XYZ file of C-alpha atoms in Angstrom:
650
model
C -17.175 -24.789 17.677
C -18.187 -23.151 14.944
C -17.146 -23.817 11.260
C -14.039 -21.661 10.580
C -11.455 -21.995 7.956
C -7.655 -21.709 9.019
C -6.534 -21.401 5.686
C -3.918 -23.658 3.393
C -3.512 -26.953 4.195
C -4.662 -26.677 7.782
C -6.770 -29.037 9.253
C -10.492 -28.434 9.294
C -11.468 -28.362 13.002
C -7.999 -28.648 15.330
C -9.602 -29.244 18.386
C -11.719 -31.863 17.251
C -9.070 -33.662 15.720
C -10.541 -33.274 12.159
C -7.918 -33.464 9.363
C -7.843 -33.639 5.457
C -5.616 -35.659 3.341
C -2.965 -32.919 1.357
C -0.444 -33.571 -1.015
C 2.600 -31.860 0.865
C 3.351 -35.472 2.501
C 2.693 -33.777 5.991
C 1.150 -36.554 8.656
C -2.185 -35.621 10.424
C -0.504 -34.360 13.814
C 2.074 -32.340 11.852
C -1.244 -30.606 10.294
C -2.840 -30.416 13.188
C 0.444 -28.293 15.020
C 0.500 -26.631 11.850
C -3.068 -25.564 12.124
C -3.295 -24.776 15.662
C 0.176 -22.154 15.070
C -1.463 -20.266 12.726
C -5.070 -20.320 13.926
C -4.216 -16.919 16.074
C -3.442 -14.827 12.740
C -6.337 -16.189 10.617
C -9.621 -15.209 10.657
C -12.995 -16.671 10.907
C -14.650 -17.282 7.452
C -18.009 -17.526 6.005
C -18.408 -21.314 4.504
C -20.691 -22.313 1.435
C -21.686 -25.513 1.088
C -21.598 -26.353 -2.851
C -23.832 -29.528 -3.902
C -23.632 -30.801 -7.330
C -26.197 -32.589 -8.940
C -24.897 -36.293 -9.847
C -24.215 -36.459 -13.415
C -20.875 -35.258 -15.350
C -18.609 -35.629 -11.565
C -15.176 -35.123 -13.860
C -16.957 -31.365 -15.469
C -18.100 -29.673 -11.407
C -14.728 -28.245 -10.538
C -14.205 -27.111 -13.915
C -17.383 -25.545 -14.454
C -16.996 -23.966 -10.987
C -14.105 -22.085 -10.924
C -14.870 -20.734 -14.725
C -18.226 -19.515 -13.258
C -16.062 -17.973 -10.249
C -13.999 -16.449 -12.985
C -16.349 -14.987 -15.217
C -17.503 -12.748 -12.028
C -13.749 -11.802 -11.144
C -13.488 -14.429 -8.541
C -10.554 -16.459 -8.695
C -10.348 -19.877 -6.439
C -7.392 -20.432 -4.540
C -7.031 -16.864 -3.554
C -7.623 -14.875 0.045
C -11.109 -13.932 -1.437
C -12.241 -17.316 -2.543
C -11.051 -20.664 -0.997
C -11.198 -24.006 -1.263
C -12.312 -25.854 2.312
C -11.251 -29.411 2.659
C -14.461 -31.819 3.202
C -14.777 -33.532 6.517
C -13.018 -37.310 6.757
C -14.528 -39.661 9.756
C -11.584 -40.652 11.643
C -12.349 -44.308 11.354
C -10.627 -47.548 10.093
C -10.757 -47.219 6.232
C -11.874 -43.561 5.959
C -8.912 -42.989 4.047
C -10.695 -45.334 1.054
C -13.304 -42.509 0.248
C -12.838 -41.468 -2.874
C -13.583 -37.243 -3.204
C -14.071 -37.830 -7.204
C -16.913 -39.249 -5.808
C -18.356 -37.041 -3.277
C -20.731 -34.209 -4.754
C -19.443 -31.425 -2.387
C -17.626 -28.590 -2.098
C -16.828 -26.337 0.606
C -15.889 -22.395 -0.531
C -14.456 -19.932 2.323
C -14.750 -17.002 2.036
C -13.643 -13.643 4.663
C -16.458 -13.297 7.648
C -16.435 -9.380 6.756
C -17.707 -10.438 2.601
C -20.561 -12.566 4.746
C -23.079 -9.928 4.279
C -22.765 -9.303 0.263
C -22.477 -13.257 -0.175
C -25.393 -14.054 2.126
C -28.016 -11.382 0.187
C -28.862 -10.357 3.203
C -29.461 -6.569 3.404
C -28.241 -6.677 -0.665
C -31.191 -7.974 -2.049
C -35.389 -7.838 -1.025
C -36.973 -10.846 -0.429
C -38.333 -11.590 -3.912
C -34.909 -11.353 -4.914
C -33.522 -14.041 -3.017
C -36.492 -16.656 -3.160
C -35.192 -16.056 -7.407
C -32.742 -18.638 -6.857
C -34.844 -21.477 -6.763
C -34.455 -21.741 -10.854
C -32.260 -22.308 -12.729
C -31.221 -18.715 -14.818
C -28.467 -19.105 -17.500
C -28.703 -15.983 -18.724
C -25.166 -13.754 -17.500
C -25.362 -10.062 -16.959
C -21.698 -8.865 -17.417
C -20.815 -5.247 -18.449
C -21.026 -1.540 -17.932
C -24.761 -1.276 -17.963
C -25.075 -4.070 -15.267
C -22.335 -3.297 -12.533
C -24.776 -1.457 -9.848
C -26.577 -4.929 -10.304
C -23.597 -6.980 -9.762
C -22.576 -5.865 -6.712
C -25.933 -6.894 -5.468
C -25.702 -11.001 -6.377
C -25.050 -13.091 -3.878
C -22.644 -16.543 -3.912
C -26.015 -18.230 -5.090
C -26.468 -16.036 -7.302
C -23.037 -16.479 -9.053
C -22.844 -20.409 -8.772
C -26.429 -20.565 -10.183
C -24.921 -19.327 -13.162
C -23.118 -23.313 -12.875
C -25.350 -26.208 -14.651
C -24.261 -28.676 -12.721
C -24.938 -26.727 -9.163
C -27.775 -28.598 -7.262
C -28.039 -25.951 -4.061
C -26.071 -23.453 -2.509
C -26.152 -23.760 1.066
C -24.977 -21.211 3.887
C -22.934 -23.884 5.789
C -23.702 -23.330 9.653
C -22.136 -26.588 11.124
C -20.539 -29.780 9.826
C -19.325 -32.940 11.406
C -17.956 -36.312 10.376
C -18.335 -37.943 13.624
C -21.986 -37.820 14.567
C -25.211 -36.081 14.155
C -25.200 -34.317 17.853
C -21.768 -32.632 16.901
C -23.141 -31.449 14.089
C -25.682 -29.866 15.955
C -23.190 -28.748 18.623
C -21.597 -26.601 16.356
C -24.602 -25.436 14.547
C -25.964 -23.758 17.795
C -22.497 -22.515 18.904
C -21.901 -20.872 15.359
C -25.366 -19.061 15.010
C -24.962 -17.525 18.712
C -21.722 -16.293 17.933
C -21.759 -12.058 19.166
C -18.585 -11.206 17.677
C -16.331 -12.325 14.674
C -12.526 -12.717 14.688
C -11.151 -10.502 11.227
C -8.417 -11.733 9.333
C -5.728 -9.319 10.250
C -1.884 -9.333 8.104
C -0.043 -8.260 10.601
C 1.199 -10.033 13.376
C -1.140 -8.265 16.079
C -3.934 -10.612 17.384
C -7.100 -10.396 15.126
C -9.726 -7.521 16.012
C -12.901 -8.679 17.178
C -15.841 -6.874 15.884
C -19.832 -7.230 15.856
C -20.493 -10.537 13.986
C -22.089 -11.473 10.998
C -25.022 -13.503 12.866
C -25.607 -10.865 15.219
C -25.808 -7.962 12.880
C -27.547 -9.434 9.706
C -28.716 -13.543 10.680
C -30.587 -12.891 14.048
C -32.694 -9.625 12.335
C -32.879 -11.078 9.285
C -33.936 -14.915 9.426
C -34.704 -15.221 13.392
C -36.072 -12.397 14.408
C -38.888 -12.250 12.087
C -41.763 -13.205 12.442
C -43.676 -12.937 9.250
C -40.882 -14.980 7.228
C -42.145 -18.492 6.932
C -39.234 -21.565 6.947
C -39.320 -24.925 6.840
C -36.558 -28.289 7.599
C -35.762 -30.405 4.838
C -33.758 -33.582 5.383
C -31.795 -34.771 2.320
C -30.422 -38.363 2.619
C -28.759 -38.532 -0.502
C -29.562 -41.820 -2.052
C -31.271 -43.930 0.621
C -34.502 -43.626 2.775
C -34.509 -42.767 6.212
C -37.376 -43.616 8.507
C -39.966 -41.476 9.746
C -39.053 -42.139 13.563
C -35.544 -40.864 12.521
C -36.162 -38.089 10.630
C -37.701 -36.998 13.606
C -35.165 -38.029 15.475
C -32.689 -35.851 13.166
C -34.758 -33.063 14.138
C -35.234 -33.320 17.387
C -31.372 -33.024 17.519
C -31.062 -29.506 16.059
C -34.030 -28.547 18.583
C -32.514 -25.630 20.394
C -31.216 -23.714 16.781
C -35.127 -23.907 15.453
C -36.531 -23.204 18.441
C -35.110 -19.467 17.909
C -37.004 -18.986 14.948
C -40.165 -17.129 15.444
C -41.837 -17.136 11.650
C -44.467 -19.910 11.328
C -43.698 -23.484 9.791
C -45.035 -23.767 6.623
C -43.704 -27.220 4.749
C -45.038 -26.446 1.418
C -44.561 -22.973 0.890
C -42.119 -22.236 -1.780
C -41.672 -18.502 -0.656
C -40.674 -20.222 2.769
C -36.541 -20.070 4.213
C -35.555 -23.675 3.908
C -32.977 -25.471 6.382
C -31.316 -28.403 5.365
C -29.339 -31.297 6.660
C -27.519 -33.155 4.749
C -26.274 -37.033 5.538
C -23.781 -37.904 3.162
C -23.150 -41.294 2.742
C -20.495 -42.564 0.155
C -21.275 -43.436 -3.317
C -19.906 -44.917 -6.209
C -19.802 -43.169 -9.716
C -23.291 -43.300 -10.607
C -24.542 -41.845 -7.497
C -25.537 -45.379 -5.668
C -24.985 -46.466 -2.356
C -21.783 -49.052 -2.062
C -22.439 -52.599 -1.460
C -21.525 -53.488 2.084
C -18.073 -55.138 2.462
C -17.886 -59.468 2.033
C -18.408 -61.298 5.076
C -15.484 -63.993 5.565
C -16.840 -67.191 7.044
C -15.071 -69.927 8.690
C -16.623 -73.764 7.827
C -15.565 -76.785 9.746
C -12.904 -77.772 7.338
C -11.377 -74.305 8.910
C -11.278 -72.868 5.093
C -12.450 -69.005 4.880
C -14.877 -68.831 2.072
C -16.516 -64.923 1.583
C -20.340 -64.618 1.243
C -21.493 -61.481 -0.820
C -23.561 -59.029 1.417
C -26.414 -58.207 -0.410
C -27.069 -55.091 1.445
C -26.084 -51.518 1.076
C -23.827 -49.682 2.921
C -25.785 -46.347 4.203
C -23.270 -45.326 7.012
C -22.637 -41.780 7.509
C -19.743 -39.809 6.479
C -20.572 -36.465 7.221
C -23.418 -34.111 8.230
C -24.300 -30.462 7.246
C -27.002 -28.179 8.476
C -27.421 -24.372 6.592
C -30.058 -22.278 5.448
C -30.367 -22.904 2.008
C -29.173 -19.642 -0.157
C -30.614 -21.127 -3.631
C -32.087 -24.994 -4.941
C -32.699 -26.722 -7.750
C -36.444 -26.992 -7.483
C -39.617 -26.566 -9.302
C -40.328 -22.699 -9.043
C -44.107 -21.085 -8.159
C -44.291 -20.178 -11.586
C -43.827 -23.991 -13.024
C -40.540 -23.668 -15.244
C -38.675 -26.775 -15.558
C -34.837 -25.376 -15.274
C -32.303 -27.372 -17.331
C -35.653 -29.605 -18.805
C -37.258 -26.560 -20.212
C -33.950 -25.972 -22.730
C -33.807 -29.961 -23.434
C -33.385 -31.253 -27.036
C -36.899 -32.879 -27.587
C -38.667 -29.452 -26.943
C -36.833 -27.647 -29.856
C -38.311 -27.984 -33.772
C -35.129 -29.048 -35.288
C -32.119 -31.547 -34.978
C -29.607 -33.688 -36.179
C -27.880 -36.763 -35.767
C -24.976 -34.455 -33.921
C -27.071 -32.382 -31.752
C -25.176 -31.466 -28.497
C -27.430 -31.859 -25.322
C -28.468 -28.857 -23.933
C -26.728 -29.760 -20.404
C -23.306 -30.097 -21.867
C -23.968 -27.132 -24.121
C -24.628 -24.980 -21.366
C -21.254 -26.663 -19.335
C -19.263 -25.611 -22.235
C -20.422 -22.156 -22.270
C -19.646 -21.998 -18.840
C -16.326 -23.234 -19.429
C -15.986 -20.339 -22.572
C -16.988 -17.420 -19.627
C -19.946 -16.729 -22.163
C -21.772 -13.336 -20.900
C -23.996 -10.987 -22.874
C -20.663 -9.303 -23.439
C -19.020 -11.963 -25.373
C -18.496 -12.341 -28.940
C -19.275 -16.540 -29.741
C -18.551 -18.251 -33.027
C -18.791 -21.985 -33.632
C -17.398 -22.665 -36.700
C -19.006 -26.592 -37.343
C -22.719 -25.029 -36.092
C -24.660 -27.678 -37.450
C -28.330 -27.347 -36.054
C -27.140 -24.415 -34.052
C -27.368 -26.413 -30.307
C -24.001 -25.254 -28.464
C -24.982 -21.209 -30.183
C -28.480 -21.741 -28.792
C -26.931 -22.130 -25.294
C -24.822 -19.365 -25.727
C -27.747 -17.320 -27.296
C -29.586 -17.920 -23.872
C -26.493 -16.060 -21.927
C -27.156 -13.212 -24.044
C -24.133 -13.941 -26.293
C -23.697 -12.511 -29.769
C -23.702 -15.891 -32.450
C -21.699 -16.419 -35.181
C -21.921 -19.796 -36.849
C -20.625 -21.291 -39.817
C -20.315 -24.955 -41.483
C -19.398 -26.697 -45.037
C -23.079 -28.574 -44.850
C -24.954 -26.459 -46.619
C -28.530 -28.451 -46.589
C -27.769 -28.514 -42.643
C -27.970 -24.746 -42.492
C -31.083 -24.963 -45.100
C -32.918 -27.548 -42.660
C -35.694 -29.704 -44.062
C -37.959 -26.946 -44.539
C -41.044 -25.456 -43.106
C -40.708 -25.106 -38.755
C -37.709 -27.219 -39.210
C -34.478 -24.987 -39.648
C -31.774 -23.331 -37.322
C -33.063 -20.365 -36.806
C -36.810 -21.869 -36.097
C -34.683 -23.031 -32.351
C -33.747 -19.674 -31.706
C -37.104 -18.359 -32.460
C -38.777 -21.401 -30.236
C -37.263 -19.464 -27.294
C -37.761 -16.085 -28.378
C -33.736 -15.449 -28.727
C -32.080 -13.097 -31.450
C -31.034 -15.165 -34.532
C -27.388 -16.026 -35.147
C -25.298 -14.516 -38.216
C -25.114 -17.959 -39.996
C -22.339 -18.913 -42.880
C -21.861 -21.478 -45.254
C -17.749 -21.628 -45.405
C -14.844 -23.971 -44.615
C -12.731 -24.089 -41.684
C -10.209 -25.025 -43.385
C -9.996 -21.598 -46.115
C -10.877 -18.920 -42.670
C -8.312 -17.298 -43.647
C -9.578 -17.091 -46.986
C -13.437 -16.701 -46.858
C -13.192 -14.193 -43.972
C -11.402 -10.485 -43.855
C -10.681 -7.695 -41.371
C -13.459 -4.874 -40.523
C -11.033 -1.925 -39.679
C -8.659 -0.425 -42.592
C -5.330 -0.879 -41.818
C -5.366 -3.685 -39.653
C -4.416 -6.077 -42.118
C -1.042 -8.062 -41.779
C -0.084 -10.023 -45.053
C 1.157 -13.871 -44.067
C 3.003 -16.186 -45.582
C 0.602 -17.255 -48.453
C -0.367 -13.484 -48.657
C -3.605 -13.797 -47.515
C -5.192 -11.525 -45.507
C -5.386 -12.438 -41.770
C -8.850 -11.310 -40.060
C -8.343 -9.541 -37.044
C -9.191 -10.338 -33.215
C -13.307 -10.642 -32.963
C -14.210 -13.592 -31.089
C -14.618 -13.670 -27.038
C -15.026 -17.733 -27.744
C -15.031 -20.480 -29.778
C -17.016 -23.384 -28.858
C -17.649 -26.293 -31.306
C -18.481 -29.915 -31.692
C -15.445 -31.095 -34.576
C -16.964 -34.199 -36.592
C -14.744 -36.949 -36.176
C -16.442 -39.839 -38.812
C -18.254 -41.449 -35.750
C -22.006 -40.020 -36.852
C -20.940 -37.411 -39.532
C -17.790 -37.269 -41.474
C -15.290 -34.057 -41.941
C -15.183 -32.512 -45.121
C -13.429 -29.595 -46.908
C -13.774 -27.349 -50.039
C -12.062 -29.687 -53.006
C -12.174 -32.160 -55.271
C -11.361 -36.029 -55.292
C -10.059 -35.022 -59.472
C -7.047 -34.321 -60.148
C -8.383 -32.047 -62.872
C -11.796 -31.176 -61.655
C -14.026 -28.831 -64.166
C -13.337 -25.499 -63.818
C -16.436 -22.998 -62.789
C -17.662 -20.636 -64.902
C -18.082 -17.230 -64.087
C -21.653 -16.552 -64.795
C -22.451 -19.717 -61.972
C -20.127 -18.254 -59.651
C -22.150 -16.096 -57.556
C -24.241 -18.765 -56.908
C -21.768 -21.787 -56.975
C -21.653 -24.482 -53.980
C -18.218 -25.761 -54.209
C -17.576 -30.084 -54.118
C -16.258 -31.014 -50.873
C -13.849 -33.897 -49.890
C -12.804 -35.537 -46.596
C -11.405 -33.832 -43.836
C -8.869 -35.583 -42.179
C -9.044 -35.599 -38.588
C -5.912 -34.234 -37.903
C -6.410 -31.430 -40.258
C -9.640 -30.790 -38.253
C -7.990 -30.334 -35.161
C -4.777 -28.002 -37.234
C -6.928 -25.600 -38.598
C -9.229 -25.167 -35.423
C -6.449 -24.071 -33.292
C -4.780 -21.912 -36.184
C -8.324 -19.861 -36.171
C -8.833 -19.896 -32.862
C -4.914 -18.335 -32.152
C -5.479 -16.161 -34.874
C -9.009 -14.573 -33.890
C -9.627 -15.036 -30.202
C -8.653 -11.750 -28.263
C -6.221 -12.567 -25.683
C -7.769 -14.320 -22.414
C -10.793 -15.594 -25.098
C -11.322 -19.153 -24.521
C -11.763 -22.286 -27.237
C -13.579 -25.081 -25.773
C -14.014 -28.091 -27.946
C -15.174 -32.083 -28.111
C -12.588 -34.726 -28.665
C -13.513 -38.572 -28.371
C -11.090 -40.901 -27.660
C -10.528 -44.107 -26.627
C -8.885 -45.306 -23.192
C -5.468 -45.729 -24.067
C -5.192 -41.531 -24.773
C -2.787 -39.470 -22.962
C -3.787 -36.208 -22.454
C -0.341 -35.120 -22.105
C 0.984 -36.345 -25.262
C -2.132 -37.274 -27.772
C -4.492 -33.317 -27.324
C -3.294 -30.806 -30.192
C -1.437 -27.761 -28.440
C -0.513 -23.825 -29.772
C 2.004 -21.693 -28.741
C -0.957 -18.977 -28.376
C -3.106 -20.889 -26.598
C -3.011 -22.556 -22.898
C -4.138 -25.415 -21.935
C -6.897 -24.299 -18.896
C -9.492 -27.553 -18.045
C -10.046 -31.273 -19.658
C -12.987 -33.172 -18.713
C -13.929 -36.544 -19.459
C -17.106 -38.187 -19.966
C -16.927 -41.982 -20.394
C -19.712 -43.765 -22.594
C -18.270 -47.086 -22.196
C -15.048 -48.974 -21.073
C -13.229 -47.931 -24.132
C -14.965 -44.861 -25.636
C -15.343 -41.440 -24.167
C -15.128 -38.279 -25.436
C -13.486 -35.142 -23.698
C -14.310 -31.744 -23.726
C -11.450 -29.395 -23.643
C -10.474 -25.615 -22.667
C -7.982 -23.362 -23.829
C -7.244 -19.592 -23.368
C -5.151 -17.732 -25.776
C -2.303 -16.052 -23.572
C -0.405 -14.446 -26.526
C -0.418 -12.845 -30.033
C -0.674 -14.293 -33.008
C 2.380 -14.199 -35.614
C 1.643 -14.697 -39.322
C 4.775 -15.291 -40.553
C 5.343 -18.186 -37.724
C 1.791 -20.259 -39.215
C 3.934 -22.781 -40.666
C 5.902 -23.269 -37.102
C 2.517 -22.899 -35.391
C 0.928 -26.227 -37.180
C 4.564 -28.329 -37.530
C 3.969 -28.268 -33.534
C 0.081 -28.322 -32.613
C 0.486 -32.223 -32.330
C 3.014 -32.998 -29.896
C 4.200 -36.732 -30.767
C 3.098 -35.861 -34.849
C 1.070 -38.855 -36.681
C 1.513 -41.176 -33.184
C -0.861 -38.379 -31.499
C -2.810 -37.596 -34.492
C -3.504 -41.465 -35.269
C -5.226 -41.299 -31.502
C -8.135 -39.426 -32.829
C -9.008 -40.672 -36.310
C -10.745 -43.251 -37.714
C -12.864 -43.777 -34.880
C -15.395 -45.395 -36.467
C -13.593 -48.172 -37.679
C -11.892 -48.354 -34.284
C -15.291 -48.493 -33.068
C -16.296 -51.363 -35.197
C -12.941 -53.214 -34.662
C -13.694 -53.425 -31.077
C -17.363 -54.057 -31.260
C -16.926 -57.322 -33.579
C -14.887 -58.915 -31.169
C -17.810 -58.908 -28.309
C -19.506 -62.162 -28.464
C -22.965 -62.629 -30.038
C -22.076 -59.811 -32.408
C -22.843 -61.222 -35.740
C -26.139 -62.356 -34.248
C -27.203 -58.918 -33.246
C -25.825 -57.062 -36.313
C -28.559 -59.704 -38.095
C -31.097 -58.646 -35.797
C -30.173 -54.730 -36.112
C -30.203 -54.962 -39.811
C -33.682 -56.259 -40.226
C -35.392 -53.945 -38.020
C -33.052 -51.666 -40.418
C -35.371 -53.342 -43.208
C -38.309 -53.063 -41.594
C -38.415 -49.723 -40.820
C -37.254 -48.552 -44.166
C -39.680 -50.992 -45.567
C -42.735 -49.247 -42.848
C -41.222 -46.097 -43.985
C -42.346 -46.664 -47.791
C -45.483 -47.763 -47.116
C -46.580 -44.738 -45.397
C -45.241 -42.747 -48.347
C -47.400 -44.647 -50.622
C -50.103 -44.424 -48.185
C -50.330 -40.313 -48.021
C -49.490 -40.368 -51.332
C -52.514 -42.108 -52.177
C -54.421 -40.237 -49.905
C -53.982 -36.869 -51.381
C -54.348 -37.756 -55.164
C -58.345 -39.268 -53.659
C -58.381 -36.004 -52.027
C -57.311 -34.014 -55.285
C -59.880 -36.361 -57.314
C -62.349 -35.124 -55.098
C -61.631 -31.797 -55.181
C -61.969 -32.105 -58.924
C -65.216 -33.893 -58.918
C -66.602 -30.865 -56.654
């Protein structure tokens, strides 16, 4: 049977006896009748098989469906679904974890097959494209004609964390010949069943394979292909990867182009044998074996051996990979933090960077400003989509850089990208420093101060929180500081003082409420330690709405989340003071959650054993290097005034 999608909560393959777990509290066979009722009103749909590359597992669904959304897309909905992933129907099944399981299955309707495919859409050299990764985002006006022509892999190559986009043509969770089974049934498939609304039975009409798959990928024979067994993990033996093929013998023996295994041009096939995994993409230890001695006690003995059982099988042609392309880019390594001249102690990695554009909807349409820039790393992602960058921080010998090749704008020009508008200001006086464009747009607040207007299509910024660089603010520790003269003014850097985190996290959301346009997005990074509740301890605003959270552990305690919100209202002026009394839910007992994370960090680190022991250690290669450090100083030092003797003697 082929792989069709019946829509809600249905089960995946009735007759099989296939079922996914659902919230609703129905039991399998209730599904099942459930499925199997409805099954003559739904159509047939076109299934793509999502793999995710193993790293960040809590940011792929986020990522996703903003992706989906930034091309109009929105999951959940008759155009896009979400297909539940085949369960074997074995003793235990129910003890796979899907946090774990890189897949995802969208549906989408048979009659959209063509446009998603490429097929027809888009030449040849088109659609071997997707075998890089491209984070540059064509949205607008100028680029709709070329729009309508992407395909799904297309779109979710757009995603960071998208390993391949596969055009799923038969799955099973029972065994490899199924798989197969369905495969072959699916592909010779003459005519489709279309979703219909009424309650008439479905139309039948010429389907997808026949019209477009068959002419397109069978039929001809000047398009080279090739099989590719992925075994996600573990290593499969020669004898039965041939065996693997051998099974899906009767759907490649209708291909008439020529076999060529290390053509990149060539149509790749690919089976997948998905195994389960734990959360940093290894195979699970096999289960304790209980032993019986001749006392009659049990006693366990660890099995030392993985457990590389199957879980499910998929076969497709492969729409787009992750793969080094003819021309020898690197994807996501090309863009990674030790190729670029410049960087600091906060530098965000280029992979998040690019996840948290993706989470902003950043296009070459959008509007970005990051106000805590720093070396520029989250605007140089954002610069690569085509984004125009605003950044702005309260460091000013960050912005300066250390001279020479090494300053923020020496990145951007590193990958050839436009140069960001770059500010030295404070977060904290926005409302202050910056004013509107248009006359007549200006609305007076409460401290009659002028409140900018709507400009930014995102905000996306890295807050410091103490842990590797301290907040700080325009002001002065004095309680009388020295007044400023006005001849020094123009030129005037003004003391700073610390930021409190708290007050971070206030004025953020104040200038993101007050300058995002409605449906603009303000992702951000907040650490936090393991006893944070996201429901009480993040910082909220009427204007904004909470859309994704995503957590990224770096230890048992520590982790650091990065957040999404989309501004759903206007901003009021006159309600600022309301706004801030409310941003943190549970008031100092939230607030406290976030600050002074370095200390907490220390706290819990002396209490490890062996600390004071390798805080010694630490601090004399500390020594050492500084001490190295010196002598290298006095070294060139030396070294040019012989070189300047010499020069004098000549």
């Amino acid at each position: 049977m082929a792989p069709t999608d019946s829509g809600g909560t249905a089960p995946m393959e009735t007759d099989h006896g296939e079922s996914s777990s659902s919230s609703n509290g129905k039991s399998s066979q209730n599904r099942q009748e459930w499925g199997q009722e409805h099954m003559a009103h739904t159509g047939e749909r076109y299934l793509v098989l999502v793999e995710f590359v193993y790293r960040h597992l809590n940011f792929q669904m986020a990522e996703l469906e903003s992706i989906l959304e930034t091309f109009d897309i929105a999951l959940g909905s008759e155009k896009c679904r979400l297909h539940p992933l085949p369960i074997p129907l074995e003793e235990g099944s129910l003890e796979i974890e899907a946090k774990n399981r890189a897949f995802v299955i969208l549906s989408f309707p048979i009659a959209d097959a063509q446009k998603w495919s490429g097929l027809a859409l888009q030449t040849p050299e088109e659609q071997r494209k997707n075998i890089r990764f491209e984070p540059r985002i064509e949205i607008g006006a100028s680029s709709s004609s070329a729009a309508s022509k992407l395909s799904i892999a297309d779109i979710l190559y757009k995603c960071t964390l998208v390993k391949s986009v596969v055009e799923l043509w038969g799955y099973s969770s029972s065994s490899l010949e199924e798989c197969a089974t369905r495969t072959l049934e699916w592909v010779q498939r003459k005519q489709n069943n279309i979703e219909s609304a009424s309650d008439r039975p479905s139309p039948l009409a010429p389907s997808f394979q026949k019209e477009h798959l068959w002419p397109s990928v069978f039929a001809n024979p000047e398009q080279p292909w090739k099989f590719t067994i992925h075994t996600l993990g573990t290593k499969v033996h020669r004898d039965e990867q041939d065996k693997m093929r051998q099974t899906f013998r009767k759907t490649l023996d209708c291909i008439e182009g020529p076999v060529r295994l290390k053509d990149p041009t060539a149509q790749e096939f690919l089976l997948i044998r998905e195994i389960q995994l734990d959360g940093k993409g290894s195979p699970l230890w096999a289960k304790t074996e209980k032993t019986t001695t001749t006392t009659g006690t049990e006693t366990s003995q660890p099995n030392r051996e993985f457990n590389t059982d199957a879980i499910a099988y998929y076969f497709g042609r492969v729409l787009g990979g992750r793969t080094r392309s003819s021309d020898g880019s690197r994807g996501i390594d090309h863009y990674s933090l030790k190729t670029r001249p410049y960087l600091g102690p906060t530098s965000m990695d280029a992979e998040l960077s690019f996840v948290m554009t993706s989470l902003g909807r950043v296009t070459s349409s959008t509007i970005v400003y990051d106000p805590f820039v720093g070396t520029g790393s989250i605007l140089l992602s954002c610069a690569m989509r085509g984004a125009y960058c605003i950044g702005s921080d309260i460091d000013i010998r960050v912005l300066r850089g250390k001279g020479g090749d090494r300053t923020i704008w020496k990145n951007f020009d590193y990958y050839g990208l436009p140069r960001p508008e770059i500010l030295r200001t404070d977060n904290a006086l926005y409302h202050r420093h910056f004013r509107h464009h248009t006359p007549g747009d200006s609305v007076e607040d409460e401290d009659e101060s002028v409140v900018a207007p709507t400009l930014y299509d995102a905000i996306l910024c890295d807050p410091p929180y103490g842990i590797r660089a301290g907040a700080r603010q325009t002001g002065s520790r004095l309680e009388n500081p020295r007044p400023i003269l006005e001849e020094n003014r123009h030129d005037h850097i003004a003391q700073t003082k610390p930021y409190v985190v708290s007050d971070v996290m206030s004025d953020l959301l104040d200038v993101a409420a007050r300058t995002l346009v409605v449906g603009g997005r303000l992702v951000y990074v907040i650490p936090s330690f393991r006893d944070f509740d996201e429901e009480r301890d993040l910082p909220r605003h009427d204007c904004l709405e909470l859309v994704h959270t995503c957590y990224q552990p770096f230890s048992t305690e520590l982790g650091r989340r990065i957040v999404a919100m989309e501004k759903v209202s206007d901003y009021d002026p006159r309600k600022r003071q309301t706004y801030l009394s409310t941003i943190w839910k549970f008031g100092a007992e939230s607030a406290e959650k976030c600050a002074n994370l370095r200390e907490k960090i220390m706290e819990a680190a002396r209490l490890k054993p062996g600390y004071e022991e390798k805080a010694k250690i630490r601090k004399e290669k500390r020594r050492a290097n500084k001490e190295a450090k010196k002598q290298e100083k006095r070294a060139k030092r030396a070294a040019d005034q012989r070189a300047l003797e010499v020069q004098n003697q000549q």
